[in-house]
Coordinates of C-alpha atoms in Angstrom, one line a residue:
X985 CA 140.1 147.1 73.3
X986 CA 140.4 146.1 76.6
X987 CA 138.9 142.5 75.7
X988 CA 141.3 143.0 72.7
X989 CA 144.1 142.9 75.1
X990 CA 142.5 140.2 77.4
X991 CA 143.0 143.2 80.6
X992 CA 139.4 141.5 82.1
X993 CA 141.7 137.6 82.2
X994 CA 144.5 138.8 83.8
X995 CA 146.7 135.4 84.5
X996 CA 147.7 135.6 80.7
X997 CA 150.1 139.0 82.0
X998 CA 150.9 137.3 85.7
X999 CA 152.4 134.3 83.7
X1000 CA 154.2 137.3 81.6
X1001 CA 155.0 139.2 84.2
X1002 CA 156.0 135.9 87.0
X1003 CA 159.7 135.5 84.7
X1004 CA 160.4 139.3 84.8
X1005 CA 160.4 139.3 88.4
X1006 CA 162.3 136.4 88.2
X1007 CA 165.4 137.3 86.3
X1008 CA 165.4 140.6 88.7
X1009 CA 165.9 138.3 91.8
X1010 CA 168.4 136.4 90.4
X1011 CA 170.8 139.0 88.6
X1012 CA 169.9 141.6 92.4
X1013 CA 171.2 138.2 94.2
X1014 CA 174.0 138.1 91.5
X1015 CA 174.7 141.3 92.4
X1016 CA 175.0 140.2 96.1
X1017 CA 171.9 141.5 97.1
X1018 CA 172.6 145.4 96.6
X1019 CA 169.0 147.0 95.6
X1020 CA 169.5 150.7 94.2
X1021 CA 166.5 152.7 92.6
X1022 CA 167.6 152.0 89.5
X1023 CA 166.0 148.4 90.3
X1024 CA 163.1 149.4 91.7
X1025 CA 162.3 151.3 88.2
X1026 CA 162.9 148.0 86.5
X1027 CA 161.0 146.2 88.6
X1028 CA 157.9 148.6 87.6
X1029 CA 159.2 148.7 83.6
X1030 CA 158.8 145.5 83.9
X1031 CA 155.1 145.3 85.7
X1032 CA 153.9 148.0 83.0
X1033 CA 155.5 146.8 80.3
X1034 CA 153.8 143.0 80.6
X1035 CA 150.3 144.7 81.1
X1036 CA 151.4 146.1 77.5
X1037 CA 153.7 143.4 75.6
X1038 CA 150.3 140.7 76.7
X1039 CA 148.3 142.9 75.4
X1040 CA 150.2 143.3 71.6
X1041 CA 150.8 139.9 71.9
X1042 CA 147.2 139.5 72.6
X1043 CA 145.9 141.2 69.8
X1044 CA 148.0 140.1 67.1
X1045 CA 146.8 136.3 68.0
X1046 CA 144.1 137.0 67.4
X1047 CA 144.1 139.2 64.0
X1048 CA 146.0 135.8 63.2
X1049 CA 144.0 133.4 64.5
X1050 CA 140.3 135.7 63.6
X1051 CA 139.2 132.6 61.4
X1052 CA 139.9 129.4 63.6
X1053 CA 138.7 131.2 66.7
X1054 CA 135.0 131.5 65.2
X1055 CA 134.4 128.0 64.4
X1056 CA 135.7 127.7 68.7
X1057 CA 132.9 127.8 71.1
X1058 CA 135.2 129.5 73.5
X1059 CA 136.8 132.0 71.3
X1060 CA 133.6 132.6 68.7
X1061 CA 133.0 135.8 71.2
X1062 CA 135.9 137.4 70.8
X1063 CA 136.0 141.2 69.7
X1064 CA 137.4 140.3 66.2
X1065 CA 135.9 136.8 64.8
X1066 CA 132.9 138.4 66.5
X1067 CA 132.8 141.8 64.6
X1068 CA 133.2 144.1 67.8
X1069 CA 136.1 145.5 66.0
X1070 CA 137.4 146.1 62.3
X1071 CA 141.5 144.4 61.6
X1072 CA 142.0 148.3 60.7
X1073 CA 141.4 149.2 64.5
X1074 CA 143.2 145.9 65.7
X1075 CA 146.3 147.5 63.9
X1076 CA 146.3 150.8 65.3
X1077 CA 145.6 149.1 68.4
X1078 CA 148.9 146.8 68.1
X1079 CA 150.8 149.8 67.4
X1080 CA 149.9 151.7 70.4
X1081 CA 150.9 149.3 72.5
X1082 CA 154.0 148.1 71.0
X1083 CA 155.6 152.0 70.6
X1084 CA 154.3 152.2 74.7
X1085 CA 156.2 149.0 75.3
X1086 CA 159.6 150.4 73.4
X1087 CA 159.5 153.7 75.1
X1088 CA 159.3 151.9 78.1
X1089 CA 162.5 150.1 76.6
X1090 CA 164.0 152.6 75.9
X1091 CA 164.8 153.5 79.8
X1092 CA 166.8 150.8 79.9
X1093 CA 170.6 150.3 78.8
X1094 CA 171.6 149.9 75.3
X1095 CA 172.2 145.6 75.5
X1096 CA 168.7 145.2 77.2
X1097 CA 167.1 146.8 74.4
X1098 CA 169.1 144.7 72.1
X1099 CA 167.5 141.8 74.6
X1100 CA 163.9 143.8 74.5
X1101 CA 163.9 143.5 70.2
X1102 CA 164.5 140.4 69.6
X1103 CA 161.7 139.3 71.6
X1104 CA 159.7 140.3 68.8
X1105 CA 160.3 137.2 66.4
X1106 CA 159.3 134.8 68.5
X1107 CA 156.4 136.5 69.4
X1108 CA 155.9 137.2 66.2
X1109 CA 155.5 133.0 65.0
X1110 CA 153.6 131.9 68.1
X1111 CA 150.4 132.3 66.3
X1112 CA 151.7 130.6 63.7
X1113 CA 152.9 127.8 65.4
X1114 CA 149.9 125.8 65.9
X1115 CA 149.3 125.2 62.2
X1116 CA 153.3 123.5 61.2
X1117 CA 154.1 121.7 64.6
X1118 CA 152.5 120.1 67.8
X1119 CA 154.5 122.3 70.1
X1120 CA 153.4 125.4 69.8
X1121 CA 153.6 126.0 73.5
X1122 CA 156.9 125.4 73.2
X1123 CA 157.4 128.9 71.2
X1124 CA 154.7 130.6 74.0
X1125 CA 157.3 129.5 76.7
X1126 CA 160.8 131.1 74.2
X1127 CA 158.2 134.0 74.6
X1128 CA 156.3 134.1 77.7
X1129 CA 160.4 133.3 79.3
X1130 CA 161.8 135.8 77.5
X1131 CA 161.7 138.5 80.4
X1132 CA 164.3 136.3 82.3
X1133 CA 166.5 137.2 79.9
X1134 CA 165.4 141.0 79.6
X1135 CA 164.6 141.7 83.1
X1136 CA 168.2 140.0 84.2
X1137 CA 169.9 142.6 81.2
X1138 CA 168.3 145.2 82.2
X1139 CA 170.1 145.0 86.4
X1140 CA 173.6 143.5 84.8
X1141 CA 173.9 145.0 81.5
X1142 CA 175.1 140.9 80.4
X1143 CA 173.7 137.6 80.4
X1144 CA 174.6 135.1 82.4
X1145 CA 174.4 130.8 82.2
X1146 CA 172.7 131.8 85.2
X1147 CA 169.6 133.0 83.8
X1148 CA 170.0 131.2 80.6
X1149 CA 169.4 127.9 82.8
X1150 CA 166.5 129.8 84.6
X1151 CA 165.1 130.8 81.0
X1152 CA 165.3 127.0 80.0
X1153 CA 163.1 126.2 83.8
X1154 CA 160.7 129.1 82.3
X1155 CA 159.7 127.2 78.9
X1156 CA 159.6 124.0 80.6
X1157 CA 156.8 125.6 83.4
X1158 CA 155.1 127.0 80.0
X1159 CA 154.8 123.7 78.2
X1160 CA 153.2 122.4 81.6
X1161 CA 150.6 125.0 82.1
X1162 CA 150.0 125.9 78.5
X1163 CA 149.4 122.2 77.7
X1164 CA 146.8 121.9 80.6
X1165 CA 145.3 125.0 79.5
X1166 CA 145.0 123.7 75.8
X1167 CA 143.1 120.5 77.1
X1168 CA 140.6 122.9 76.6
X1169 CA 140.1 123.3 73.2
X1170 CA 141.2 119.5 71.8
X1171 CA 137.9 118.7 70.4
X1172 CA 138.0 122.1 68.2
X1173 CA 141.5 122.2 67.7
X1174 CA 141.5 118.4 65.9
X1175 CA 138.0 119.9 64.0
X1176 CA 139.5 122.2 62.4
X1177 CA 142.6 121.0 62.0
X1178 CA 145.4 122.7 64.5
X1179 CA 147.9 121.4 66.6
X1180 CA 148.7 121.3 70.2
X1181 CA 150.9 119.4 73.2
X1182 CA 147.5 118.8 74.5
X1183 CA 146.6 116.5 71.1
X1184 CA 149.7 115.3 70.8
X1185 CA 150.3 113.2 74.5
X1186 CA 146.6 112.6 74.4
X1187 CA 146.2 110.0 77.5
X1188 CA 149.4 110.1 78.2
X1189 CA 150.0 113.7 78.9
X1190 CA 150.4 113.4 82.9
X1191 CA 153.9 111.3 82.0
X1192 CA 154.8 114.2 80.0
X1193 CA 153.9 117.3 82.9
X1194 CA 155.7 114.7 85.2
X1195 CA 158.8 114.8 83.3
X1196 CA 158.2 118.6 82.5
X1197 CA 158.4 118.8 86.5
X1198 CA 161.9 117.1 87.1
X1199 CA 163.4 119.1 84.4
X1200 CA 162.0 122.4 85.7
X1201 CA 163.8 120.8 89.2
X1202 CA 167.3 120.6 87.7
X1203 CA 167.2 123.6 86.0
X1204 CA 166.4 125.6 88.7
X1205 CA 168.8 124.1 91.3
X1206 CA 171.3 124.2 88.6
X1207 CA 170.8 128.1 87.7
X1208 CA 170.8 129.1 91.6
X1209 CA 173.9 126.7 91.9
X1210 CA 175.9 129.1 89.9
X1211 CA 175.6 132.6 91.7
X1212 CA 178.3 133.2 93.8
X1213 CA 178.9 134.7 97.2
X1214 CA 175.3 133.9 98.1
X1215 CA 175.1 133.1 102.3
X1216 CA 173.7 129.9 102.6
X1217 CA 170.4 131.0 104.5
X1218 CA 169.5 132.7 100.7
X1219 CA 171.2 129.7 98.5
X1220 CA 168.5 127.7 101.2
X1221 CA 165.4 130.0 100.2
X1222 CA 166.5 130.2 96.8
X1223 CA 167.1 126.0 96.9
X1224 CA 163.7 125.5 99.3
X1225 CA 162.3 128.4 96.7
X1226 CA 162.5 125.7 93.4
X1227 CA 161.1 122.8 95.8
X1228 CA 158.0 124.1 96.7
X1229 CA 157.4 125.2 93.1
X1230 CA 157.6 122.4 91.4
X1231 CA 155.2 120.6 94.7
X1232 CA 152.6 122.7 93.7
X1233 CA 153.0 121.3 90.5
X1234 CA 152.8 117.8 91.3
X1235 CA 150.1 118.8 93.5
X1236 CA 148.7 120.6 90.3
X1237 CA 149.4 116.9 88.5
X1238 CA 147.6 114.7 90.9
X1239 CA 144.2 117.7 90.6
X1240 CA 144.1 117.3 87.3
X1241 CA 141.7 115.3 84.9
X1242 CA 142.7 115.8 81.2
X1243 CA 138.5 115.8 80.4
X1244 CA 137.3 118.1 82.5
X1245 CA 137.9 122.1 80.6
X1246 CA 136.4 123.5 84.3
X1247 CA 139.0 121.5 86.5
X1248 CA 141.6 122.7 83.4
X1249 CA 141.4 126.2 83.8
X1250 CA 141.6 126.2 87.1
X1251 CA 144.9 124.4 87.7
X1252 CA 146.1 126.8 84.6
X1253 CA 145.5 129.9 86.5
X1254 CA 146.8 128.2 89.9
X1255 CA 150.4 128.9 88.1
X1256 CA 150.2 132.5 89.0
X1257 CA 151.0 131.3 92.7
X1258 CA 153.1 129.0 91.9
X1259 CA 154.8 132.0 89.7
X1260 CA 154.9 133.9 93.3
X1261 CA 156.3 131.4 95.5
X1262 CA 159.9 131.6 93.1
X1263 CA 159.4 135.8 94.2
X1264 CA 158.5 134.6 98.0
X1265 CA 161.8 132.8 98.1
X1266 CA 163.7 135.0 96.3
X1267 CA 162.9 137.7 98.7
X1268 CA 164.0 136.4 101.6
X1269 CA 167.3 135.4 99.5
X1270 CA 167.4 139.1 99.2
X1271 CA 166.4 140.5 102.5
X1272 CA 169.3 138.1 103.9
X1273 CA 172.6 139.5 103.8
X1274 CA 175.6 138.1 100.8
X1275 CA 178.7 137.0 101.7

């Protein structure tokens, strides 16, 4: 059951959690850096919730993809296609994880609860996206970065333009790293008729990924510029963090060889460090007093 939830592969949890922390950091900066006990709980709740919802998402994905997974070398030994877990057991496990996540969500304000419930729509759609669009990574980005909106709403009881723009930047980040990830399965996906941005971009992938980095940089700069009452050191820290974040993505792009699946996985996992760069500089921003 833990394998079904990918507990043994924590990178997915990190990539779901980090946008939550981004949203929290943005909300705290928007609130002049004031940090109370409630804020600590939201950070902890998002951490636990990310583990549970990533597990639920993987379970739901495997339930719907079990027949495809059985045909792909990298995924054929997963619990469902290999027969280690039955469909009924997987459905019960899914409900347990969703129920625990919902209990955590109930500790937030009403607006944040509504935002959290809305996240189930893109989560439910994602497993089917690779069957009808070449852009399933876009649907993954909608789901994986929803934590920016949720955590911001949990702190502030609202969603400001700065949070929406940072959310869009997160979607492009997911397009970047999950395209790299998808290059591991291009041959199998083509054979069984599944779609991905990796197959769509092909040998032009580096140009697309460079474009994504450019959009991410612009959106992050715009998002941080919309936060009022920032001390100049705090603003410099946030803007500098986005620069360093994009430099890390450029380094990944420089190293990328789309025909080396081992390297693609390694670079995909490196995005945990990319996301932590934003958290590090956001912490510096919060530490310095606001004007």
